[in-house]
Short mmCIF file of C-alpha atoms in Angstrom, two decimals:
data_model
loop_
_atom_site.label_atom_id
_atom_site.label_comp_id
_atom_site.label_asym_id
_atom_site.label_seq_id
_atom_site.Cartn_x
_atom_site.Cartn_y
_atom_site.Cartn_z
CA UNK A 1 171.04 -20.84 -59.96
CA UNK A 2 171.37 -17.27 -61.23
CA UNK A 3 174.18 -15.19 -59.93
CA UNK A 4 173.69 -11.81 -58.23
CA UNK A 5 175.03 -9.66 -61.08
CA UNK A 6 172.66 -11.22 -63.55
CA UNK A 7 169.78 -10.49 -61.20
CA UNK A 8 170.84 -6.89 -60.93
CA UNK A 9 171.04 -6.58 -64.68
CA UNK A 10 167.58 -8.01 -65.04
CA UNK A 11 166.20 -5.59 -62.49
CA UNK A 12 167.87 -2.69 -64.20
CA UNK A 13 166.43 -3.75 -67.54
CA UNK A 14 162.95 -4.10 -66.08
CA UNK A 15 163.16 -0.67 -64.44
CA UNK A 16 164.28 0.97 -67.66
CA UNK A 17 161.40 -0.58 -69.53
CA UNK A 18 158.95 0.57 -66.87
CA UNK A 19 160.37 4.08 -67.03
CA UNK A 20 159.98 4.15 -70.77
CA UNK A 21 156.44 2.95 -70.47
CA UNK A 22 155.68 5.55 -67.84
CA UNK A 23 157.24 8.25 -69.95
CA UNK A 24 155.14 7.21 -72.94
CA UNK A 25 152.01 7.23 -70.82
CA UNK A 26 152.86 10.68 -69.49
CA UNK A 27 153.35 12.08 -72.98
CA UNK A 28 150.04 10.59 -74.12
CA UNK A 29 148.25 12.00 -71.09
CA UNK A 30 149.71 15.46 -71.76
CA UNK A 31 148.53 15.36 -75.32
CA UNK A 32 145.06 14.40 -74.15
CA UNK A 33 145.01 17.23 -71.63
CA UNK A 34 146.05 19.73 -74.32
CA UNK A 35 143.39 18.45 -76.64
CA UNK A 36 140.82 18.73 -73.88
CA UNK A 37 141.93 22.25 -73.14
CA UNK A 38 141.49 23.21 -76.83
CA UNK A 39 138.08 21.65 -76.94
CA UNK A 40 137.06 23.36 -73.74
CA UNK A 41 138.28 26.73 -75.05
CA UNK A 42 136.40 26.25 -78.31
CA UNK A 43 133.27 25.29 -76.40
CA UNK A 44 133.60 28.36 -74.21
CA UNK A 45 134.03 30.60 -77.27
CA UNK A 46 131.02 29.01 -78.96
CA UNK A 47 128.99 29.39 -75.80
CA UNK A 48 129.99 33.05 -75.57
CA UNK A 49 129.02 33.66 -79.21
CA UNK A 50 125.72 31.92 -78.63
CA UNK A 51 125.02 34.05 -75.59
CA UNK A 52 125.90 37.23 -77.52
CA UNK A 53 123.66 36.20 -80.42
CA UNK A 54 120.85 35.41 -78.05
CA UNK A 55 121.29 38.80 -76.44
CA UNK A 56 121.09 40.56 -79.81
CA UNK A 57 118.05 38.55 -80.84
CA UNK A 58 116.34 39.38 -77.56
CA UNK A 59 117.10 43.08 -77.98
CA UNK A 60 115.87 43.06 -81.59
CA UNK A 61 112.73 41.22 -80.56
CA UNK A 62 112.07 43.77 -77.87
CA UNK A 63 112.69 46.63 -80.34
CA UNK A 64 110.29 45.00 -82.83
CA UNK A 65 107.66 44.67 -80.12
CA UNK A 66 108.20 48.35 -79.25
CA UNK A 67 107.75 49.31 -82.93
CA UNK A 68 104.49 47.34 -83.12
CA UNK A 69 103.22 49.01 -79.95
CA UNK A 70 104.29 52.38 -81.40
CA UNK A 71 102.43 51.55 -84.63
CA UNK A 72 99.21 50.68 -82.81
CA UNK A 73 99.38 53.39 -80.17
CA UNK A 74 100.73 56.38 -82.07
CA UNK A 75 101.30 55.97 -85.80
CA UNK A 76 97.86 54.60 -86.73
CA UNK A 77 95.90 57.21 -84.69
CA UNK A 78 98.01 60.01 -86.14
CA UNK A 79 97.50 58.57 -89.62
CA UNK A 80 93.71 58.64 -89.09
CA UNK A 81 93.95 62.27 -87.99
CA UNK A 82 96.25 63.18 -90.88
CA UNK A 83 93.75 61.83 -93.41
CA UNK A 84 91.27 64.46 -92.17
CA UNK A 85 93.88 67.17 -91.50
CA UNK A 86 96.81 66.89 -93.93
CA UNK A 87 98.98 69.25 -91.90
CA UNK A 88 99.22 66.70 -89.05
CA UNK A 89 102.51 64.70 -89.35
CA UNK A 90 102.59 60.90 -89.03
CA UNK A 91 105.42 59.67 -86.71
CA UNK A 92 108.13 57.43 -88.09
CA UNK A 93 110.08 54.51 -86.59
CA UNK A 94 111.35 54.59 -83.03
CA UNK A 95 114.58 52.72 -83.83
CA UNK A 96 116.61 53.93 -86.79
CA UNK A 97 118.18 50.46 -87.17
CA UNK A 98 114.95 49.30 -88.84
CA UNK A 99 115.15 51.86 -91.65
CA UNK A 100 114.89 50.03 -94.96
CA UNK A 101 114.60 46.64 -93.28
CA UNK A 102 111.91 44.04 -93.77
CA UNK A 103 110.32 45.18 -90.53
CA UNK A 104 110.11 48.76 -91.86
CA UNK A 105 108.55 47.55 -95.11
CA UNK A 106 106.02 45.42 -93.26
CA UNK A 107 104.98 48.29 -90.98
CA UNK A 108 104.65 50.68 -93.94
CA UNK A 109 102.50 48.13 -95.73
CA UNK A 110 100.20 48.07 -92.70
CA UNK A 111 99.97 51.88 -92.77
CA UNK A 112 99.13 51.92 -96.48
CA UNK A 113 96.45 49.27 -96.15
CA UNK A 114 94.85 51.02 -93.19
CA UNK A 115 94.99 54.36 -95.04
CA UNK A 116 93.32 52.90 -98.12
CA UNK A 117 90.65 51.21 -96.02
CA UNK A 118 89.90 54.39 -94.04
CA UNK A 119 89.81 56.53 -97.19
CA UNK A 120 87.43 54.21 -98.99
CA UNK A 121 85.17 53.82 -95.98
CA UNK A 122 85.13 57.57 -95.34
CA UNK A 123 84.25 58.24 -98.98
CA UNK A 124 81.48 55.63 -98.85
CA UNK A 125 79.99 57.03 -95.64
CA UNK A 126 80.29 60.61 -96.89
CA UNK A 127 78.65 59.72 -100.19
CA UNK A 128 75.76 58.15 -98.30
CA UNK A 129 75.45 61.23 -96.09
CA UNK A 130 75.53 63.55 -99.10
CA UNK A 131 72.89 61.50 -100.86
CA UNK A 132 70.63 61.69 -97.81
CA UNK A 133 71.17 65.44 -97.43
CA UNK A 134 70.71 66.00 -101.15
CA UNK A 135 67.32 64.33 -101.10
CA UNK A 136 66.26 66.12 -97.92
CA UNK A 137 67.38 69.57 -99.07
CA UNK A 138 65.72 69.16 -102.46
CA UNK A 139 62.40 68.37 -100.79
CA UNK A 140 62.74 71.18 -98.23
CA UNK A 141 63.79 73.64 -100.93
CA UNK A 142 60.71 72.82 -103.00
CA UNK A 143 58.49 73.32 -99.95
CA UNK A 144 60.15 76.66 -99.17
CA UNK A 145 59.55 77.83 -102.74
CA UNK A 146 55.90 76.89 -102.36
CA UNK A 147 55.76 78.80 -99.09
CA UNK A 148 57.38 81.79 -100.78
CA UNK A 149 54.74 81.75 -103.51
CA UNK A 150 51.95 81.46 -100.94
CA UNK A 151 53.31 84.43 -98.98
CA UNK A 152 53.51 86.54 -102.12
CA UNK A 153 49.91 85.71 -103.00
CA UNK A 154 48.82 86.63 -99.48
CA UNK A 155 50.62 89.97 -99.76
CA UNK A 156 48.46 90.79 -102.78
CA UNK A 157 45.30 89.38 -101.23
CA UNK A 158 45.15 91.25 -97.90
CA UNK A 159 45.01 95.05 -97.50
CA UNK A 160 45.54 95.19 -93.75
CA UNK A 161 48.90 96.97 -93.16
CA UNK A 162 49.62 94.89 -90.04
CA UNK A 163 49.11 91.67 -91.94
CA UNK A 164 51.25 93.01 -94.79
CA UNK A 165 54.10 93.75 -92.37
CA UNK A 166 53.87 90.30 -90.82
CA UNK A 167 53.88 88.70 -94.26
CA UNK A 168 56.98 90.70 -95.22
CA UNK A 169 58.79 89.50 -92.10
CA UNK A 170 57.74 85.90 -92.71
CA UNK A 171 58.88 86.09 -96.33
CA UNK A 172 62.24 87.50 -95.23
CA UNK A 173 62.76 84.66 -92.73
CA UNK A 174 61.75 82.15 -95.39
CA UNK A 175 64.42 83.67 -97.65
CA UNK A 176 67.09 83.07 -94.97
CA UNK A 177 66.08 79.44 -94.55
CA UNK A 178 65.98 78.95 -98.32
CA UNK A 179 69.53 80.28 -98.71
CA UNK A 180 70.90 77.91 -96.06
CA UNK A 181 69.14 74.88 -97.51
CA UNK A 182 70.18 75.79 -101.04
CA UNK A 183 73.87 76.11 -100.12
CA UNK A 184 73.83 72.78 -98.28
CA UNK A 185 72.20 71.09 -101.24
CA UNK A 186 74.77 72.50 -103.68
CA UNK A 187 77.62 71.21 -101.50
CA UNK A 188 76.05 67.75 -101.66
CA UNK A 189 75.83 67.87 -105.45
CA UNK A 190 72.26 69.10 -105.86
CA UNK A 191 71.12 71.41 -108.65
CA UNK A 192 70.69 75.06 -107.53
CA UNK A 193 66.96 74.67 -108.01
CA UNK A 194 65.98 77.60 -110.23
CA UNK A 195 66.19 78.50 -113.91
CA UNK A 196 65.96 82.18 -114.68
CA UNK A 197 65.98 84.35 -117.78
CA UNK A 198 68.96 86.42 -118.87
CA UNK A 199 69.42 88.99 -116.09
CA UNK A 200 71.40 92.19 -115.79
CA UNK A 201 74.48 91.72 -113.66
CA UNK A 202 73.54 94.75 -111.56
CA UNK A 203 70.09 93.29 -110.88
CA UNK A 204 71.64 89.95 -109.98
CA UNK A 205 73.90 91.57 -107.38
CA UNK A 206 71.03 93.52 -105.81
CA UNK A 207 68.98 90.32 -105.66
CA UNK A 208 71.90 88.57 -103.93
CA UNK A 209 72.13 91.30 -101.26
CA UNK A 210 68.40 91.03 -100.52
CA UNK A 211 68.90 87.44 -99.29
CA UNK A 212 71.03 88.50 -96.32
CA UNK A 213 70.65 90.16 -92.99
CA UNK A 214 72.40 93.50 -92.91
CA UNK A 215 71.83 94.11 -96.61
CA UNK A 216 71.38 97.83 -95.85
CA UNK A 217 75.14 97.98 -95.15
CA UNK A 218 75.99 96.98 -98.72
CA UNK A 219 76.99 99.79 -101.09
CA UNK A 220 77.01 98.91 -104.80
CA UNK A 221 78.99 100.86 -107.39
CA UNK A 222 78.15 100.05 -111.01
CA UNK A 223 81.16 100.76 -113.26
CA UNK A 224 79.88 98.75 -116.24
CA UNK A 225 80.05 100.47 -119.64
CA UNK A 226 77.48 98.21 -121.32
CA UNK A 227 74.15 96.74 -120.19
CA UNK A 228 75.82 93.45 -119.37
CA UNK A 229 73.68 90.48 -118.39
CA UNK A 230 74.37 86.94 -117.24
CA UNK A 231 72.98 84.13 -119.38
CA UNK A 232 70.02 82.28 -117.91
CA UNK A 233 71.73 79.05 -116.91
CA UNK A 234 74.38 80.86 -114.82
CA UNK A 235 72.18 83.48 -113.10
CA UNK A 236 71.30 81.45 -110.01
CA UNK A 237 74.80 79.91 -109.52
CA UNK A 238 76.47 83.33 -109.68
CA UNK A 239 73.79 84.79 -107.39
CA UNK A 240 74.51 82.02 -104.85
CA UNK A 241 78.25 82.68 -105.07
CA UNK A 242 77.90 86.45 -104.58
CA UNK A 243 75.47 85.85 -101.71
CA UNK A 244 77.89 83.57 -99.85
CA UNK A 245 80.80 85.98 -100.33
CA UNK A 246 78.63 88.83 -99.05
CA UNK A 247 77.51 86.72 -96.10
CA UNK A 248 81.15 86.15 -95.17
CA UNK A 249 81.91 89.87 -95.49
CA UNK A 250 78.91 90.93 -93.39
CA UNK A 251 79.53 88.30 -90.73
CA UNK A 252 83.20 89.15 -90.20
CA UNK A 253 82.80 92.93 -90.06
CA UNK A 254 81.18 95.17 -87.47
CA UNK A 255 77.50 95.84 -87.98
CA UNK A 256 78.20 99.57 -88.40
CA UNK A 257 80.84 99.08 -91.11
CA UNK A 258 79.86 99.05 -94.79
CA UNK A 259 80.55 96.38 -97.37
CA UNK A 260 81.39 97.67 -100.85
CA UNK A 261 80.56 95.93 -104.13
CA UNK A 262 82.08 97.20 -107.36
CA UNK A 263 80.99 95.99 -110.79
CA UNK A 264 83.86 96.23 -113.27
CA UNK A 265 83.97 95.48 -116.99
CA UNK A 266 87.05 94.20 -118.78
CA UNK A 267 87.90 93.25 -122.33
CA UNK A 268 87.14 89.57 -121.78
CA UNK A 269 84.58 89.56 -119.00
CA UNK A 270 83.16 91.29 -115.96
CA UNK A 271 84.00 91.17 -112.27
CA UNK A 272 82.09 91.56 -109.01
CA UNK A 273 84.48 92.86 -106.35
CA UNK A 274 83.45 92.59 -102.69
CA UNK A 275 85.45 94.56 -100.09
CA UNK A 276 84.83 94.56 -96.36
CA UNK A 277 86.44 96.41 -93.48
CA UNK A 278 86.35 93.49 -91.04
CA UNK A 279 88.87 91.41 -89.13
CA UNK A 280 90.43 89.89 -92.25
CA UNK A 281 91.84 86.38 -92.71
CA UNK A 282 95.21 84.83 -91.93
CA UNK A 283 97.37 83.33 -94.65
CA UNK A 284 96.38 79.77 -93.77
CA UNK A 285 92.70 80.76 -93.76
CA UNK A 286 93.02 82.37 -97.19
CA UNK A 287 94.82 79.26 -98.47
CA UNK A 288 92.06 77.00 -97.14
CA UNK A 289 89.39 79.30 -98.63
CA UNK A 290 91.07 79.25 -102.05
CA UNK A 291 91.21 75.45 -101.95
CA UNK A 292 87.46 75.37 -101.33
CA UNK A 293 86.68 78.05 -103.91
CA UNK A 294 88.78 76.45 -106.64
CA UNK A 295 86.53 73.38 -106.74
CA UNK A 296 89.49 71.25 -107.89
CA UNK A 297 89.00 68.45 -105.37
CA UNK A 298 86.02 66.45 -104.24
CA UNK A 299 84.76 67.60 -100.88
CA UNK A 300 83.85 65.59 -97.83
CA UNK A 301 81.31 66.89 -95.37
CA UNK A 302 83.79 66.24 -92.57
CA UNK A 303 86.12 68.82 -94.12
CA UNK A 304 83.63 71.64 -93.58
CA UNK A 305 84.25 71.92 -89.84
CA UNK A 306 81.95 71.68 -86.84
CA UNK A 307 79.52 73.31 -87.30
CA UNK A 308 79.86 72.92 -91.08
CA UNK A 309 80.63 76.06 -93.09
CA UNK A 310 79.17 75.43 -96.49
CA UNK A 311 79.38 78.89 -98.11
CA UNK A 312 82.80 78.70 -99.77
CA UNK A 313 82.33 75.00 -100.48
CA UNK A 314 79.07 75.66 -102.32
CA UNK A 315 80.70 78.44 -104.34
CA UNK A 316 83.58 76.10 -105.24
CA UNK A 317 81.18 73.43 -106.50
CA UNK A 318 79.43 75.98 -108.73
CA UNK A 319 82.74 77.39 -109.97
CA UNK A 320 83.76 73.94 -111.13
CA UNK A 321 80.43 73.31 -112.86
CA UNK A 322 79.88 76.65 -114.63
CA UNK A 323 83.37 77.89 -115.44
CA UNK A 324 83.69 81.26 -113.71
CA UNK A 325 86.31 82.08 -111.09
CA UNK A 326 86.51 83.30 -107.49
CA UNK A 327 89.60 84.76 -105.82
CA UNK A 328 90.06 85.79 -102.17
CA UNK A 329 92.86 88.02 -100.89
CA UNK A 330 93.53 90.60 -98.16
CA UNK A 331 91.66 93.83 -98.81
CA UNK A 332 93.49 97.18 -98.94
CA UNK A 333 90.98 98.31 -96.30
CA UNK A 334 92.19 95.72 -93.78
CA UNK A 335 89.45 93.15 -94.36
CA UNK A 336 88.98 90.65 -97.16
CA UNK A 337 88.56 91.23 -100.88
CA UNK A 338 86.65 88.63 -102.89
CA UNK A 339 86.52 88.81 -106.69
CA UNK A 340 84.06 86.90 -108.86
CA UNK A 341 85.32 86.90 -112.45
CA UNK A 342 82.70 86.03 -115.08
CA UNK A 343 84.13 85.30 -118.54
CA UNK A 344 82.30 86.86 -121.45
CA UNK A 345 82.30 83.63 -123.38
CA UNK A 346 79.97 81.90 -122.66
CA UNK A 347 78.42 83.39 -119.51
CA UNK A 348 77.71 87.03 -120.44
CA UNK A 349 75.57 88.80 -122.99
CA UNK A 350 74.29 92.33 -123.70
CA UNK A 351 70.59 93.14 -123.45
CA UNK A 352 68.57 95.77 -125.25
CA UNK A 353 67.55 98.26 -122.57
CA UNK A 354 64.72 99.64 -124.66
CA UNK A 355 63.13 96.19 -124.97
CA UNK A 356 64.05 94.97 -121.47
CA UNK A 357 64.64 97.93 -119.13
CA UNK A 358 66.71 97.50 -116.03
CA UNK A 359 64.98 97.51 -112.66
CA UNK A 360 64.76 100.86 -110.90
CA UNK A 361 66.23 99.21 -107.80
CA UNK A 362 69.45 98.24 -109.58
CA UNK A 363 72.48 100.53 -109.21
CA UNK A 364 72.82 102.86 -112.16
CA UNK A 365 75.94 102.62 -114.31
CA UNK A 366 78.50 105.41 -114.56
CA UNK A 367 78.51 105.70 -118.34
CA UNK A 368 79.85 108.40 -120.58
CA UNK A 369 77.61 110.39 -122.91
CA UNK A 370 78.78 108.27 -125.84
CA UNK A 371 78.40 104.65 -124.78
CA UNK A 372 81.09 102.19 -125.78
CA UNK A 373 79.42 99.11 -127.18
CA UNK A 374 82.55 96.99 -127.28
CA UNK A 375 81.53 93.40 -127.80
CA UNK A 376 84.97 91.81 -127.47
CA UNK A 377 83.94 90.23 -124.16
CA UNK A 378 80.74 88.71 -125.53
CA UNK A 379 80.25 85.28 -127.06
CA UNK A 380 79.79 85.05 -130.78
CA UNK A 381 76.23 85.63 -131.89
CA UNK A 382 75.10 87.45 -128.75
CA UNK A 383 72.49 90.11 -129.15
CA UNK A 384 73.85 93.64 -129.36
CA UNK A 385 71.63 96.65 -128.61
CA UNK A 386 70.79 99.04 -131.44
CA UNK A 387 72.57 102.41 -131.82
CA UNK A 388 71.97 104.92 -129.06
CA UNK A 389 69.10 106.69 -130.79
CA UNK A 390 66.49 107.94 -128.38
CA UNK A 391 63.07 106.38 -128.99
CA UNK A 392 60.08 108.63 -129.41
CA UNK A 393 58.04 109.20 -126.25
CA UNK A 394 54.93 107.08 -126.01
CA UNK A 395 51.90 109.16 -124.88
CA UNK A 396 49.91 107.66 -122.07
CA UNK A 397 46.20 106.93 -122.68
CA UNK A 398 44.01 109.79 -121.57
CA UNK A 399 41.56 107.57 -119.71
CA UNK A 400 44.22 106.15 -117.35
CA UNK A 401 45.21 108.07 -114.24
CA UNK A 402 48.86 108.70 -113.43
CA UNK A 403 50.40 105.77 -111.60
CA UNK A 404 51.09 106.16 -107.91
CA UNK A 405 54.79 106.55 -106.96
CA UNK A 406 55.10 103.17 -105.31
CA UNK A 407 57.78 100.51 -105.04
CA UNK A 408 57.40 96.78 -104.94
CA UNK A 409 58.20 95.39 -101.53
CA UNK A 410 61.46 93.37 -101.54
CA UNK A 411 59.71 90.38 -100.03
CA UNK A 412 57.43 90.12 -103.06
CA UNK A 413 60.32 89.37 -105.37
CA UNK A 414 61.37 85.95 -106.39
CA UNK A 415 64.75 84.97 -105.06
CA UNK A 416 67.49 86.85 -106.92
CA UNK A 417 65.00 88.85 -109.04
CA UNK A 418 63.77 92.40 -108.84
CA UNK A 419 60.56 94.12 -110.01
CA UNK A 420 60.72 95.55 -113.50
CA UNK A 421 59.13 98.93 -114.29
CA UNK A 422 59.07 101.17 -117.30
CA UNK A 423 60.77 104.53 -117.11
CA UNK A 424 58.47 107.33 -116.03
CA UNK A 425 60.10 109.70 -118.52
CA UNK A 426 61.21 109.09 -122.09
CA UNK A 427 64.92 108.44 -122.42
CA UNK A 428 65.17 111.31 -124.90
CA UNK A 429 64.52 113.98 -122.25
CA UNK A 430 67.68 115.91 -121.42
CA UNK A 431 67.42 115.35 -117.67
CA UNK A 432 67.25 111.54 -117.95
CA UNK A 433 70.99 110.97 -117.47
CA UNK A 434 71.07 113.35 -114.52
CA UNK A 435 68.02 111.74 -112.97
CA UNK A 436 69.59 108.26 -113.16
CA UNK A 437 73.06 109.10 -111.89
CA UNK A 438 72.12 108.28 -108.30
CA UNK A 439 70.96 104.84 -107.23
CA UNK A 440 67.81 104.29 -105.21
CA UNK A 441 68.41 104.81 -101.48
CA UNK A 442 68.64 101.72 -99.32
CA UNK A 443 65.59 101.19 -97.13
CA UNK A 444 65.16 98.96 -94.12
CA UNK A 445 62.39 96.32 -94.06
CA UNK A 446 60.51 98.42 -91.50
CA UNK A 447 60.56 101.54 -93.71
CA UNK A 448 59.54 99.52 -96.75
CA UNK A 449 56.68 97.96 -94.80
CA UNK A 450 55.53 101.39 -93.61
CA UNK A 451 55.49 102.75 -97.17
CA UNK A 452 53.65 99.67 -98.41
CA UNK A 453 51.07 99.99 -95.63
CA UNK A 454 50.59 103.70 -96.40
CA UNK A 455 50.02 102.90 -100.05
CA UNK A 456 47.45 100.26 -99.15
CA UNK A 457 45.63 102.66 -96.80
CA UNK A 458 45.55 105.32 -99.52
CA UNK A 459 44.23 102.82 -102.04
CA UNK A 460 41.57 101.62 -99.61
CA UNK A 461 40.43 105.19 -98.79
CA UNK A 462 40.30 106.05 -102.49
CA UNK A 463 38.09 103.05 -103.17
CA UNK A 464 35.77 104.03 -100.34
CA UNK A 465 35.54 107.61 -101.59
CA UNK A 466 34.83 106.44 -105.13
CA UNK A 467 31.89 104.34 -103.90
CA UNK A 468 30.46 107.03 -101.60
CA UNK A 469 30.61 110.11 -103.90
CA UNK A 470 27.93 110.71 -106.62
CA UNK A 471 29.02 110.65 -110.25
CA UNK A 472 30.33 113.94 -111.67
CA UNK A 473 29.35 115.63 -114.93
CA UNK A 474 31.92 115.88 -117.71
CA UNK A 475 32.44 119.55 -116.78
CA UNK A 476 33.35 118.57 -113.27
CA UNK A 477 30.14 119.94 -111.59
CA UNK A 478 28.13 117.85 -109.18
#
C-alpha cells in the first residue's frame, strides 16, 4: 500500500507534466494564430490590389468606349468634311493617356482607311460625273455651233429689219449659252471645241468681250508695239480665259462702272491686264482663286461650290495644258486685277499687217512713228513683217461703186473672231496714223441692229429704184 507522500509526489509529477503539455499546446496555438493572421493580411492586400486593378481596367474600358464613340460621332464626320474643305480641323483623342498607345494607333489606322476609301470613292464618282458632263457638253456645244451658223445664214437671207433684230438677239443669247457650256466642258477635260488661225491679240480680246453681257462697259487700251498675234492652237483657250476673267470683273462691279483692259508688250511675251472697280476679293478668296488658276491639282466638281463656279477652274485647266499664266491680285482701283501672261515662245507670233490687216473693230495700238520690230519675245522662225515701207495705193476699178460705210453686226461673227476689212485709204497717206489713233466707239446691240436695219432698207430701196428707172445714156441724159 502506497504511502501518502508518494501519492503526493505522483500527483505533483502528473500536474507538472500536464502543465508542460498545456504550455506546449498554447505555444503551438499562438503560432497558428499568427500564421493565420499573416495569411489573412496577405489575402486582404491581394484582394485590395485586385479591386484596384479591376477599377483601373473598368475605367480604361470606359475611356476606350468613349474614344470609340468619339471616333464614330465626331472624328469620322469631321474627317469627311475636312476631305472636302481642308481648313476644317479633325478632332483628336478625348483622353491624353491614350497618346502613342496601341489604342491610339488602332484609331488612327481606322481614320486612314476611311480617308483612303472616301477619297477613292469620291474620285471615282467625280470621274464618272465628269465623263457624263463631258459627253453632254460636247454634244450640246456642237448643236449650239450649228445653231450659230444657221442664225448667221438667216441674217444674210432675210432683209426685214425686224427679223434681223430678232436674229441678232437670238444669236447673242446663243453666244451666252455656248460660253457656259464651253467652260463646263473644259472643266471636265473636254477640248475647247474650235481651231482658229493665227489671230491678233487685240482682235482676240475684242472677240472675248463680245461674248459677255455688259461688254459696252469694257474699255480696251492697246499698248502693243508690234502687230502681235496668238498662234492658232492657243487662240480659243486664251479667249476663254480672258472671257472668264472679264465675266468675273463685270459681275462683281456696278453696272455703271467700267472695266479696263490693257494690252502690254514685254521682252519675253505679252500681257492682258484686266482691272475692275468692284467690291474686290478677300485674301482667302484670292488664295482660292490662285489655286484654281494655277491648274496644279486635279479638280473635283464638288470643289466648285453650289452652284458650281466653273470660270476660274476652266481657266486653270487651260493654263496647265497650254503653258501661259494667270495671276489675280487686289487692284489699285479697289477691285481686282487679273493678268494673263502669254510667253512669246511658243504662243506668240508677229503678222504682216499688209497681207493680213487687223480688224477695224480692234483697238488701235499706240505706236511711235518708227516702229520697234523687236523679235526677242518671238519663237525662233516666226514670220517677221517687212520694213515699214508704205505700199503703193491700189486704184479701185472704175466700174465698181464706192462701198457703203457699213459695219458687220457683232452677232454675225464666229465666236472670238471679228470681221476683216481692207483699209479705205492707203497706208501711205499722211493722215492714216491720225485717223487710226482712236478706236471704234462701242455700240449697244440695239444701236447696231438699228444701223444694220437702216442699211438693209437703203439697199432694198436702191434695188427697187434700179428696177423702176429707165436706163440712162452714157452722158447721163434720160
